[in-house]
Short mmCIF file of C-alpha atoms in Angstrom, two decimals:
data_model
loop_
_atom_site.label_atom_id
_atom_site.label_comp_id
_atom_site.label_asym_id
_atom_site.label_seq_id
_atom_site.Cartn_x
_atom_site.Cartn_y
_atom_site.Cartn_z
CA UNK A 1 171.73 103.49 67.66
CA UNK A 2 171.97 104.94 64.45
CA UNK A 3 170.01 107.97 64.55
CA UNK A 4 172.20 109.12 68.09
CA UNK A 5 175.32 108.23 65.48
CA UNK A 6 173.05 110.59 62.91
CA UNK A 7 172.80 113.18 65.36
CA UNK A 8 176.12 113.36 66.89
CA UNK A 9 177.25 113.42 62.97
CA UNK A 10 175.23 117.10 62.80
CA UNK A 11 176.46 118.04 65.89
CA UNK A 12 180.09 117.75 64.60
CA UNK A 13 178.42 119.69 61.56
CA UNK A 14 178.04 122.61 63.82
CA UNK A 15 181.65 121.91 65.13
CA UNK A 16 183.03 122.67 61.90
CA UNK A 17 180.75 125.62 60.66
CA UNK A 18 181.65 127.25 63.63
CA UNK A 19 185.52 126.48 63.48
CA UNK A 20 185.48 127.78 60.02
CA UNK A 21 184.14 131.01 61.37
CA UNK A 22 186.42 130.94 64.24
CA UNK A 23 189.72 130.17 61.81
CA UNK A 24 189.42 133.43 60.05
CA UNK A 25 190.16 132.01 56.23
CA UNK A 26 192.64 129.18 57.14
CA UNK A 27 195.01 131.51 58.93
CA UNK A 28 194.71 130.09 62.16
CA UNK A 29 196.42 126.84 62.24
CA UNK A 30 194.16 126.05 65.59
CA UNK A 31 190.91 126.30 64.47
CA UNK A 32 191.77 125.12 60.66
CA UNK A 33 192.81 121.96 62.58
CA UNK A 34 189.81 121.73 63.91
CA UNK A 35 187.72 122.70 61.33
CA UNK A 36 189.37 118.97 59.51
CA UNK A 37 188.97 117.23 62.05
CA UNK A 38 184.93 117.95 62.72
CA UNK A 39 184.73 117.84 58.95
CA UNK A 40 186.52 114.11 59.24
CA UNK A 41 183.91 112.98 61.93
CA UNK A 42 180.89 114.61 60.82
CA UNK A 43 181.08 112.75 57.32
CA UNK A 44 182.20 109.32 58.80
CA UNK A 45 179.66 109.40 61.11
CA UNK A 46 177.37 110.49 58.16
CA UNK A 47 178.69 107.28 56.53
CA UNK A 48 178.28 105.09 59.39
CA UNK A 49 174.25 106.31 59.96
CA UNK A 50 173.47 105.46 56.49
CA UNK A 51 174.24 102.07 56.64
CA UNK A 52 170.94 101.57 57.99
CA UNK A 53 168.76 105.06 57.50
CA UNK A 54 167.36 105.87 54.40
CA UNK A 55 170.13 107.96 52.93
CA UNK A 56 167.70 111.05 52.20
CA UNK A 57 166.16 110.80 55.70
CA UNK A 58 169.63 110.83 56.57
CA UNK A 59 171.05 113.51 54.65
CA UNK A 60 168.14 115.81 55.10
CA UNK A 61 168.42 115.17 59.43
CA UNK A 62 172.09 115.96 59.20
CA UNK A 63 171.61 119.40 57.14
CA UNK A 64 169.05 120.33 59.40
CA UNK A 65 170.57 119.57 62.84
CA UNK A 66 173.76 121.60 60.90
CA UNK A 67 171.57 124.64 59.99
CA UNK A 68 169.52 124.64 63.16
CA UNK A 69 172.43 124.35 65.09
CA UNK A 70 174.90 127.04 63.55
CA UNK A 71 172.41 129.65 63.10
CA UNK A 72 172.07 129.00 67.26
CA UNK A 73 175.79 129.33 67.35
CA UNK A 74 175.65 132.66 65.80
CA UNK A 75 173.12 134.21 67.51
CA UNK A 76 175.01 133.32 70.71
CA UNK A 77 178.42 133.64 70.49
CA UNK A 78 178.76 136.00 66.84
CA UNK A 79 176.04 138.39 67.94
CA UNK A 80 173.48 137.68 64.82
CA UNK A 81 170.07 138.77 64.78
CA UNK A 82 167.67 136.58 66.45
CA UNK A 83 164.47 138.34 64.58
CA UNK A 84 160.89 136.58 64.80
CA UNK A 85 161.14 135.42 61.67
CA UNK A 86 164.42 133.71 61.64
CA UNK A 87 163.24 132.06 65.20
CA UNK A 88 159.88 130.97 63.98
CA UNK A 89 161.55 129.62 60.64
CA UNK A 90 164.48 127.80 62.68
CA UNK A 91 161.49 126.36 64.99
CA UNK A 92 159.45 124.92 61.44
CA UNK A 93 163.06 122.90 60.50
CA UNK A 94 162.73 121.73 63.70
CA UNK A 95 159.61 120.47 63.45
CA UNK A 96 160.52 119.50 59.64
CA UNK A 97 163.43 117.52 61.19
CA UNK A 98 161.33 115.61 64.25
CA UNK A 99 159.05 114.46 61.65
CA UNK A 100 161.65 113.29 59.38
CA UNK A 101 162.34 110.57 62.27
CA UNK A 102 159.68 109.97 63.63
CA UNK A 103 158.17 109.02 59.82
CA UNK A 104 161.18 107.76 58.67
CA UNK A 105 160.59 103.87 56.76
CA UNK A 106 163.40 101.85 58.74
#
């Protein structure tokens, strides 16, 4: 159950990369609103997974769910490159990240 809270924590990582994009320096009361609350969730649900993960399993799963995530994000909704070596770098954290849990001491 943890590592769903883990990943639903990164996913809300994404949430609030993308509304810190999206609330062009604070000035948009909207997306600044939203930026706090994704920040808010992302961390407790941070909190919550390491109750039970290995805190740098944890940590390291949550950055790269994050990372993988926004740079996704940007390539399809902020029109940023999606060059063969960002693609085949994103795909090695992915791979970085799968064995993270599936080698991960419980």
């Amino acid at each position: 159950m943890n590592w769903i809270i883990l990943i639903i924590a990164g996913l809300f990582e994404v949430g609030f990369t993308t509304c810190l994009q999206l609330s062009n320096n604070f000035t948009n009361i909207k997306w600044t609103a939203a930026f706090i609350l994704c920040i808010g969730l992302s961390f407790l649900l941070l909190n919550r997974a390491t109750q039970t993960l290995p805190m740098g399993t944890a940590y390291a799963v949550w950055t790269g769910i994050g990372a993988v995530g926004t740079v996704i994000v940007g390539i399809i909704y902020f029109n940023e490159p999606a060059t063969f070596w960002r693609i085949f770098f994103i795909c090695t954290l992915i791979g970085s990240i799968a064995g993270l849990k599936f080698f991960a001491a419980h």
